[in-house]
CSV table of N, CA, C and O in Angstrom, one decimal:
chain,number,residue,atom,x,y,z
A,19,UNK,N,0.8,-1.2,0.0
A,19,UNK,CA,0.0,0.0,0.0
A,19,UNK,C,0.9,1.2,0.0
A,19,UNK,O,1.8,1.4,0.8
A,20,UNK,N,0.6,2.1,-0.9
A,20,UNK,CA,1.5,3.4,-1.0
A,20,UNK,C,0.9,4.4,0.0
A,20,UNK,O,-0.3,4.4,0.2
A,21,UNK,N,1.8,5.2,0.5
A,21,UNK,CA,1.4,6.3,1.4
A,21,UNK,C,1.6,7.6,0.8
A,21,UNK,O,2.7,7.9,0.3
A,22,UNK,N,0.6,8.4,0.7
A,22,UNK,CA,0.7,9.7,0.1
A,22,UNK,C,0.8,10.8,1.2
A,22,UNK,O,0.2,10.7,2.2
A,23,UNK,N,1.7,11.7,1.0
A,23,UNK,CA,1.9,12.8,1.9
A,23,UNK,C,1.5,14.1,1.2
A,23,UNK,O,2.0,14.4,0.1
A,24,UNK,N,0.7,14.8,1.8
A,24,UNK,CA,0.2,16.1,1.2
A,24,UNK,C,0.8,17.2,2.1
A,24,UNK,O,0.5,17.2,3.3
A,25,UNK,N,1.5,18.1,1.5
A,25,UNK,CA,2.0,19.3,2.2
A,25,UNK,C,1.2,20.5,1.9
A,25,UNK,O,1.0,20.9,0.8
A,26,UNK,N,0.7,21.1,2.9
A,26,UNK,CA,-0.2,22.3,2.8
A,26,UNK,C,0.7,23.5,3.1
A,26,UNK,O,1.1,23.7,4.2
A,27,UNK,N,1.0,24.3,2.0
A,27,UNK,CA,1.9,25.4,2.2
A,27,UNK,C,1.2,26.7,2.2
A,27,UNK,O,1.7,27.7,2.7
A,28,UNK,N,0.0,26.7,1.7
A,28,UNK,CA,-0.8,28.0,1.7
A,28,UNK,C,-2.3,27.7,1.5
A,28,UNK,O,-2.7,26.7,0.9
A,29,UNK,N,-3.1,28.7,1.9
A,29,UNK,CA,-4.5,28.6,1.7
A,29,UNK,C,-5.1,30.0,1.7
A,29,UNK,O,-4.6,30.9,2.4
A,30,UNK,N,-6.2,30.2,1.0
A,30,UNK,CA,-6.9,31.4,1.1
A,30,UNK,C,-8.4,31.1,1.0
A,30,UNK,O,-8.8,30.1,0.4
A,31,UNK,N,-9.2,31.9,1.6
A,31,UNK,CA,-10.7,31.8,1.3
A,31,UNK,C,-11.1,33.2,1.0
A,31,UNK,O,-10.6,34.2,1.4
A,32,UNK,N,-12.1,33.2,0.1
A,32,UNK,CA,-12.7,34.5,-0.4
A,32,UNK,C,-14.2,34.3,-0.4
A,32,UNK,O,-14.7,33.4,-0.9
A,33,UNK,N,-14.8,35.3,0.2
A,33,UNK,CA,-16.3,35.3,0.2
A,33,UNK,C,-16.7,36.6,-0.5
A,33,UNK,O,-16.5,37.7,0.0
A,34,UNK,N,-17.3,36.4,-1.6
A,34,UNK,CA,-17.7,37.5,-2.5
A,34,UNK,C,-16.4,38.3,-2.8
A,34,UNK,O,-15.6,37.9,-3.5
A,35,UNK,N,-16.3,39.5,-2.3
A,35,UNK,CA,-15.2,40.4,-2.6
A,35,UNK,C,-14.4,40.7,-1.3
A,35,UNK,O,-13.8,41.8,-1.2
A,36,UNK,N,-14.4,39.8,-0.4
A,36,UNK,CA,-13.6,39.9,0.9
A,36,UNK,C,-12.7,38.7,1.1
A,36,UNK,O,-13.2,37.6,1.0
A,37,UNK,N,-11.4,38.9,1.3
A,37,UNK,CA,-10.5,37.9,1.6
A,37,UNK,C,-10.7,37.6,3.1
A,37,UNK,O,-10.4,38.4,3.9
A,38,UNK,N,-11.1,36.4,3.4
A,38,UNK,CA,-11.4,36.0,4.8
A,38,UNK,C,-10.2,35.4,5.4
A,38,UNK,O,-10.1,35.4,6.7
A,39,UNK,N,-9.3,34.8,4.7
A,39,UNK,CA,-8.1,34.1,5.2
A,39,UNK,C,-7.0,34.0,4.2
A,39,UNK,O,-7.3,33.7,3.0
A,40,UNK,N,-5.8,34.3,4.6
A,40,UNK,CA,-4.7,34.0,3.8
A,40,UNK,C,-3.6,33.4,4.7
A,40,UNK,O,-3.2,34.0,5.7
A,41,UNK,N,-3.1,32.3,4.4
A,41,UNK,CA,-2.2,31.5,5.2
A,41,UNK,C,-1.1,30.9,4.4
A,41,UNK,O,-1.4,30.3,3.3
A,42,UNK,N,0.1,31.1,4.8
A,42,UNK,CA,1.3,30.4,4.2
A,42,UNK,C,2.1,29.9,5.3
A,42,UNK,O,2.5,30.6,6.3
A,43,UNK,N,2.4,28.6,5.3
A,43,UNK,CA,3.1,27.9,6.3
A,43,UNK,C,4.4,28.7,6.6
A,43,UNK,O,5.1,29.1,5.6
A,44,UNK,N,4.8,28.8,7.8
A,44,UNK,CA,6.0,29.6,8.2
A,44,UNK,C,7.2,29.1,7.5
A,44,UNK,O,8.2,29.9,7.2
A,45,UNK,N,7.3,27.8,7.2
A,45,UNK,CA,8.5,27.3,6.6
A,45,UNK,C,8.6,27.7,5.1
A,45,UNK,O,9.6,27.4,4.5
A,46,UNK,N,7.5,28.2,4.5
A,46,UNK,CA,7.5,28.6,3.1
A,46,UNK,C,7.2,30.1,2.9
A,46,UNK,O,7.0,30.5,1.8
A,47,UNK,N,7.2,30.9,4.0
A,47,UNK,CA,7.0,32.3,3.8
A,47,UNK,C,8.2,33.0,3.1
A,47,UNK,O,9.3,32.4,3.1
A,48,UNK,N,8.0,34.1,2.6
A,48,UNK,CA,9.0,34.9,1.9
A,48,UNK,C,9.5,34.3,0.6
A,48,UNK,O,10.7,34.4,0.2
A,49,UNK,N,8.7,33.5,0.0
A,49,UNK,CA,9.0,32.8,-1.3
A,49,UNK,C,8.0,33.3,-2.4
A,49,UNK,O,8.0,32.7,-3.5
A,50,UNK,N,7.1,34.2,-2.1
A,50,UNK,CA,6.2,34.7,-3.1
A,50,UNK,C,4.9,34.0,-3.2
A,50,UNK,O,4.1,34.3,-4.1
A,51,UNK,N,4.7,33.0,-2.3
A,51,UNK,CA,3.4,32.2,-2.4
A,51,UNK,C,2.2,33.0,-2.0
A,51,UNK,O,1.2,33.0,-2.7
A,52,UNK,N,2.3,33.8,-1.0
A,52,UNK,CA,1.2,34.7,-0.6
A,52,UNK,C,0.9,35.7,-1.7
A,52,UNK,O,-0.3,35.9,-2.0
A,53,UNK,N,1.9,36.3,-2.2
A,53,UNK,CA,1.7,37.2,-3.3
A,53,UNK,C,1.0,36.6,-4.5
A,53,UNK,O,0.1,37.2,-5.1
A,54,UNK,N,1.4,35.4,-4.9
A,54,UNK,CA,0.8,34.7,-6.0
A,54,UNK,C,-0.7,34.4,-5.7
A,54,UNK,O,-1.6,34.5,-6.6
A,55,UNK,N,-1.0,34.0,-4.4
A,55,UNK,CA,-2.4,33.8,-4.1
A,55,UNK,C,-3.3,35.1,-4.2
A,55,UNK,O,-4.4,35.1,-4.8
A,56,UNK,N,-2.7,36.2,-3.8
A,56,UNK,CA,-3.4,37.5,-3.9
A,56,UNK,C,-3.6,37.9,-5.4
A,56,UNK,O,-4.6,38.3,-5.8
A,57,UNK,N,-2.5,37.7,-6.1
A,57,UNK,CA,-2.6,38.1,-7.6
A,57,UNK,C,-3.6,37.2,-8.3
A,57,UNK,O,-4.3,37.7,-9.2
A,58,UNK,N,-3.7,36.0,-7.9
A,58,UNK,CA,-4.7,35.1,-8.5
A,58,UNK,C,-6.1,35.7,-8.2
A,58,UNK,O,-6.9,35.7,-9.2
A,59,UNK,N,-6.4,36.1,-7.0
A,59,UNK,CA,-7.7,36.7,-6.7
A,59,UNK,C,-7.9,38.0,-7.5
A,59,UNK,O,-8.9,38.2,-8.1
A,60,UNK,N,-6.8,38.9,-7.6
A,60,UNK,CA,-7.0,40.1,-8.3
A,60,UNK,C,-7.2,39.9,-9.8
A,60,UNK,O,-7.9,40.7,-10.5
A,61,UNK,N,-6.6,38.9,-10.4
A,61,UNK,CA,-6.7,38.7,-11.8
A,61,UNK,C,-8.1,38.2,-12.2
A,61,UNK,O,-8.6,38.4,-13.3
A,62,UNK,N,-8.8,37.6,-11.2
A,62,UNK,CA,-10.1,37.0,-11.5
A,62,UNK,C,-11.3,37.9,-11.0
A,62,UNK,O,-12.4,37.6,-11.3
A,63,UNK,N,-10.9,39.0,-10.4
A,63,UNK,CA,-12.0,39.8,-9.9
A,63,UNK,C,-12.7,40.6,-10.9
A,63,UNK,O,-12.2,40.9,-12.0
A,64,UNK,N,-13.9,41.1,-10.6
A,64,UNK,CA,-14.7,41.9,-11.5
A,64,UNK,C,-14.3,43.4,-11.2
A,64,UNK,O,-13.3,43.7,-10.6
A,65,UNK,N,-15.2,44.3,-11.5
A,65,UNK,CA,-15.0,45.7,-11.3
A,65,UNK,C,-15.2,46.1,-9.8
A,65,UNK,O,-14.9,47.3,-9.5
A,66,UNK,N,-15.6,45.2,-8.9
A,66,UNK,CA,-15.7,45.6,-7.5
A,66,UNK,C,-14.4,45.4,-6.8
A,66,UNK,O,-13.7,44.4,-7.1
A,67,UNK,N,-14.1,46.2,-5.8
A,67,UNK,CA,-12.9,46.1,-5.1
A,67,UNK,C,-12.9,44.9,-4.1
A,67,UNK,O,-14.0,44.4,-3.8
A,68,UNK,N,-11.7,44.5,-3.8
A,68,UNK,CA,-11.5,43.4,-2.8
A,68,UNK,C,-11.2,44.0,-1.5
A,68,UNK,O,-10.3,44.9,-1.4
A,69,UNK,N,-11.8,43.5,-0.4
A,69,UNK,CA,-11.5,44.0,0.9
A,69,UNK,C,-10.8,42.9,1.8
A,69,UNK,O,-10.9,41.7,1.4
A,70,UNK,N,-10.1,43.3,2.8
A,70,UNK,CA,-9.5,42.4,3.7
A,70,UNK,C,-9.4,43.1,5.1
A,70,UNK,O,-9.2,44.3,5.2
A,71,UNK,N,-9.4,42.3,6.2
A,71,UNK,CA,-9.1,42.8,7.5
A,71,UNK,C,-7.7,42.2,7.8
A,71,UNK,O,-7.6,41.1,8.2
A,72,UNK,N,-6.7,43.0,7.6
A,72,UNK,CA,-5.3,42.5,7.7
A,72,UNK,C,-4.8,42.6,9.1
A,72,UNK,O,-5.1,43.5,9.9
A,73,UNK,N,-4.2,41.5,9.5
A,73,UNK,CA,-3.5,41.5,10.9
A,73,UNK,C,-2.4,42.4,10.9
A,73,UNK,O,-1.9,42.8,9.8
A,74,UNK,N,-1.9,42.9,12.1
A,74,UNK,CA,-0.7,43.7,12.1
A,74,UNK,C,0.5,43.0,11.4
A,74,UNK,O,1.3,43.7,10.8
A,75,UNK,N,0.6,41.7,11.5
A,75,UNK,CA,1.7,41.0,10.9
A,75,UNK,C,1.6,41.1,9.3
A,75,UNK,O,2.6,41.2,8.6
A,76,UNK,N,0.4,41.0,8.8
A,76,UNK,CA,0.2,41.0,7.3
A,76,UNK,C,-0.1,42.4,6.7
A,76,UNK,O,-0.2,42.5,5.5
A,77,UNK,N,-0.2,43.4,7.6
A,77,UNK,CA,-0.5,44.8,7.1
A,77,UNK,C,0.4,45.3,6.0
A,77,UNK,O,0.0,45.7,5.0
A,78,UNK,N,1.7,45.2,6.2
A,78,UNK,CA,2.7,45.7,5.2
A,78,UNK,C,2.6,44.8,3.9
A,78,UNK,O,2.8,45.4,2.8
A,79,UNK,N,2.4,43.6,4.1
A,79,UNK,CA,2.3,42.7,2.9
A,79,UNK,C,1.2,43.2,2.0
A,79,UNK,O,1.4,43.3,0.8
A,80,UNK,N,0.0,43.4,2.6
A,80,UNK,CA,-1.1,43.9,1.7
A,80,UNK,C,-0.9,45.3,1.1
A,80,UNK,O,-1.2,45.6,0.0
A,81,UNK,N,-0.2,46.1,1.9
A,81,UNK,CA,0.1,47.5,1.4
A,81,UNK,C,1.0,47.4,0.2
A,81,UNK,O,0.9,48.1,-0.8
A,82,UNK,N,2.0,46.4,0.2
A,82,UNK,CA,2.9,46.2,-1.0
A,82,UNK,C,2.1,45.8,-2.2
A,82,UNK,O,2.6,46.0,-3.3
A,83,UNK,N,1.0,45.1,-2.0
A,83,UNK,CA,0.2,44.6,-3.1
A,83,UNK,C,-0.9,45.6,-3.5
A,83,UNK,O,-1.8,45.2,-4.2
A,84,UNK,N,-0.8,46.8,-3.0
A,84,UNK,CA,-1.8,47.8,-3.4
A,84,UNK,C,-3.0,48.0,-2.6
A,84,UNK,O,-3.9,48.8,-3.0
A,85,UNK,N,-3.1,47.4,-1.5
A,85,UNK,CA,-4.3,47.6,-0.6
A,85,UNK,C,-4.0,48.8,0.2
A,85,UNK,O,-2.9,49.1,0.6
A,86,UNK,N,-5.1,49.6,0.5
A,86,UNK,CA,-5.1,50.8,1.3
A,86,UNK,C,-5.9,50.7,2.5
A,86,UNK,O,-7.0,50.0,2.5
A,87,UNK,N,-5.5,51.3,3.6
A,87,UNK,CA,-6.3,51.3,4.8
A,87,UNK,C,-7.6,52.1,4.6
A,87,UNK,O,-7.6,53.1,3.9
A,88,UNK,N,-8.7,51.6,5.1
A,88,UNK,CA,-9.9,52.3,5.0
A,88,UNK,C,-10.3,52.9,6.4
A,88,UNK,O,-11.2,53.7,6.5
A,89,UNK,N,-9.5,52.5,7.4
A,89,UNK,CA,-9.7,53.1,8.7
A,89,UNK,C,-8.5,52.8,9.5
A,89,UNK,O,-7.6,52.1,9.1
A,90,UNK,N,-8.5,53.3,10.8
A,90,UNK,CA,-7.3,53.0,11.7
A,90,UNK,C,-7.4,51.6,12.2
A,90,UNK,O,-8.5,50.9,12.0
A,91,UNK,N,-6.4,51.1,12.9
A,91,UNK,CA,-6.4,49.8,13.4
A,91,UNK,C,-7.7,49.6,14.3
A,91,UNK,O,-8.0,50.5,15.1
A,92,UNK,N,-8.3,48.4,14.2
A,92,UNK,CA,-9.5,48.1,14.9
A,92,UNK,C,-9.2,46.9,15.8
A,92,UNK,O,-8.3,46.2,15.6
A,93,UNK,N,-10.0,46.8,16.9
A,93,UNK,CA,-10.0,45.7,17.8
A,93,UNK,C,-11.4,45.2,18.0
A,93,UNK,O,-12.3,45.9,18.4
A,94,UNK,N,-11.6,43.9,17.6
A,94,UNK,CA,-12.9,43.3,17.8
A,94,UNK,C,-12.7,41.9,18.5
A,94,UNK,O,-12.0,41.1,18.0
A,95,UNK,N,-13.3,41.8,19.7
A,95,UNK,CA,-13.2,40.6,20.5
A,95,UNK,C,-11.7,40.2,20.7
A,95,UNK,O,-11.3,39.1,20.7
A,96,UNK,N,-10.9,41.3,21.0
A,96,UNK,CA,-9.5,41.1,21.3
A,96,UNK,C,-8.6,40.8,20.0
A,96,UNK,O,-7.4,40.7,20.2
A,97,UNK,N,-9.2,40.9,18.8
A,97,UNK,CA,-8.4,40.6,17.6
A,97,UNK,C,-8.1,42.0,16.9
A,97,UNK,O,-9.0,42.8,16.6
A,98,UNK,N,-6.8,42.3,16.7
A,98,UNK,CA,-6.4,43.5,16.1
A,98,UNK,C,-6.3,43.3,14.6
A,98,UNK,O,-5.9,42.3,14.1
A,99,UNK,N,-6.8,44.3,13.8
A,99,UNK,CA,-6.8,44.2,12.4
A,99,UNK,C,-6.9,45.6,11.7
A,99,UNK,O,-7.3,46.6,12.4
A,100,UNK,N,-6.5,45.7,10.5
A,100,UNK,CA,-6.6,47.0,9.7
A,100,UNK,C,-7.6,46.7,8.6
A,100,UNK,O,-7.3,45.8,7.7
A,101,UNK,N,-8.8,47.4,8.5
A,101,UNK,CA,-9.6,47.2,7.4
A,101,UNK,C,-9.0,47.8,6.1
A,101,UNK,O,-8.5,49.0,6.2
A,102,UNK,N,-8.9,47.1,5.1
A,102,UNK,CA,-8.2,47.5,3.9
A,102,UNK,C,-9.1,47.2,2.6
A,102,UNK,O,-9.9,46.3,2.6
A,103,UNK,N,-8.7,47.9,1.5
A,103,UNK,CA,-9.4,47.7,0.3
A,103,UNK,C,-8.3,47.8,-0.8
A,103,UNK,O,-7.4,48.5,-0.7
A,104,UNK,N,-8.5,47.1,-1.9
A,104,UNK,CA,-7.5,47.2,-3.0
A,104,UNK,C,-7.9,48.3,-3.9
A,104,UNK,O,-9.0,48.9,-3.9
A,105,UNK,N,-6.9,48.8,-4.6
A,105,UNK,CA,-7.0,49.9,-5.6
A,105,UNK,C,-6.7,49.2,-6.9
A,105,UNK,O,-5.6,48.7,-7.2
A,106,UNK,N,-7.6,49.3,-7.9
A,106,UNK,CA,-7.5,48.7,-9.2
A,106,UNK,C,-6.2,49.0,-9.9
A,106,UNK,O,-5.6,48.2,-10.6
A,107,UNK,N,-5.6,50.2,-9.7
A,107,UNK,CA,-4.4,50.6,-10.3
A,107,UNK,C,-3.2,49.7,-9.9
A,107,UNK,O,-2.3,49.6,-10.6
A,108,UNK,N,-3.3,49.1,-8.8
A,108,UNK,CA,-2.2,48.2,-8.3
A,108,UNK,C,-2.3,46.8,-8.8
A,108,UNK,O,-1.4,46.0,-8.6
A,109,UNK,N,-3.4,46.5,-9.5
A,109,UNK,CA,-3.5,45.1,-10.0
A,109,UNK,C,-2.3,44.8,-10.9
A,109,UNK,O,-1.7,43.7,-10.8
A,110,UNK,N,-2.0,45.6,-11.8
A,110,UNK,CA,-0.8,45.3,-12.7
A,110,UNK,C,0.5,45.6,-12.1
A,110,UNK,O,1.4,44.9,-12.3
A,111,UNK,N,0.6,46.6,-11.2
A,111,UNK,CA,1.8,46.9,-10.5
A,111,UNK,C,2.2,45.8,-9.7
A,111,UNK,O,3.4,45.3,-9.6
A,112,UNK,N,1.3,45.2,-9.0
A,112,UNK,CA,1.5,44.0,-8.1
A,112,UNK,C,2.2,42.9,-8.8
A,112,UNK,O,2.9,42.1,-8.2
A,113,UNK,N,1.9,42.7,-10.1
A,113,UNK,CA,2.4,41.6,-10.8
A,113,UNK,C,3.9,41.7,-11.0
A,113,UNK,O,4.6,40.7,-11.3
A,114,UNK,N,4.5,42.9,-10.9
A,114,UNK,CA,5.9,43.2,-11.1
A,114,UNK,C,6.7,43.3,-9.9
A,114,UNK,O,7.9,43.5,-9.9
A,115,UNK,N,6.1,43.1,-8.7
A,115,UNK,CA,6.8,43.1,-7.4
A,115,UNK,C,7.7,42.0,-7.2
A,115,UNK,O,7.5,40.9,-7.6
């Protein structure tokens, strides 16, 4: 009997026009995987913007891909996040990062 091993290095979920989750295993971070997941979403989106509630850890990551803060840092049920929205002008720029 053969044994298959599946390695999960990244995951994202998207509900309508909101990114609910973006995860890249810490052993595979800084290799462009998260960027590719976001660019995949941006390439497939329609004319409506994409939103995300970025953690403090991911805040700069999203800014580099063209997302802008829509408000100051928020705290809900003890969870800190920055509400953000993408800017269509960054769709093509993000591909060259």
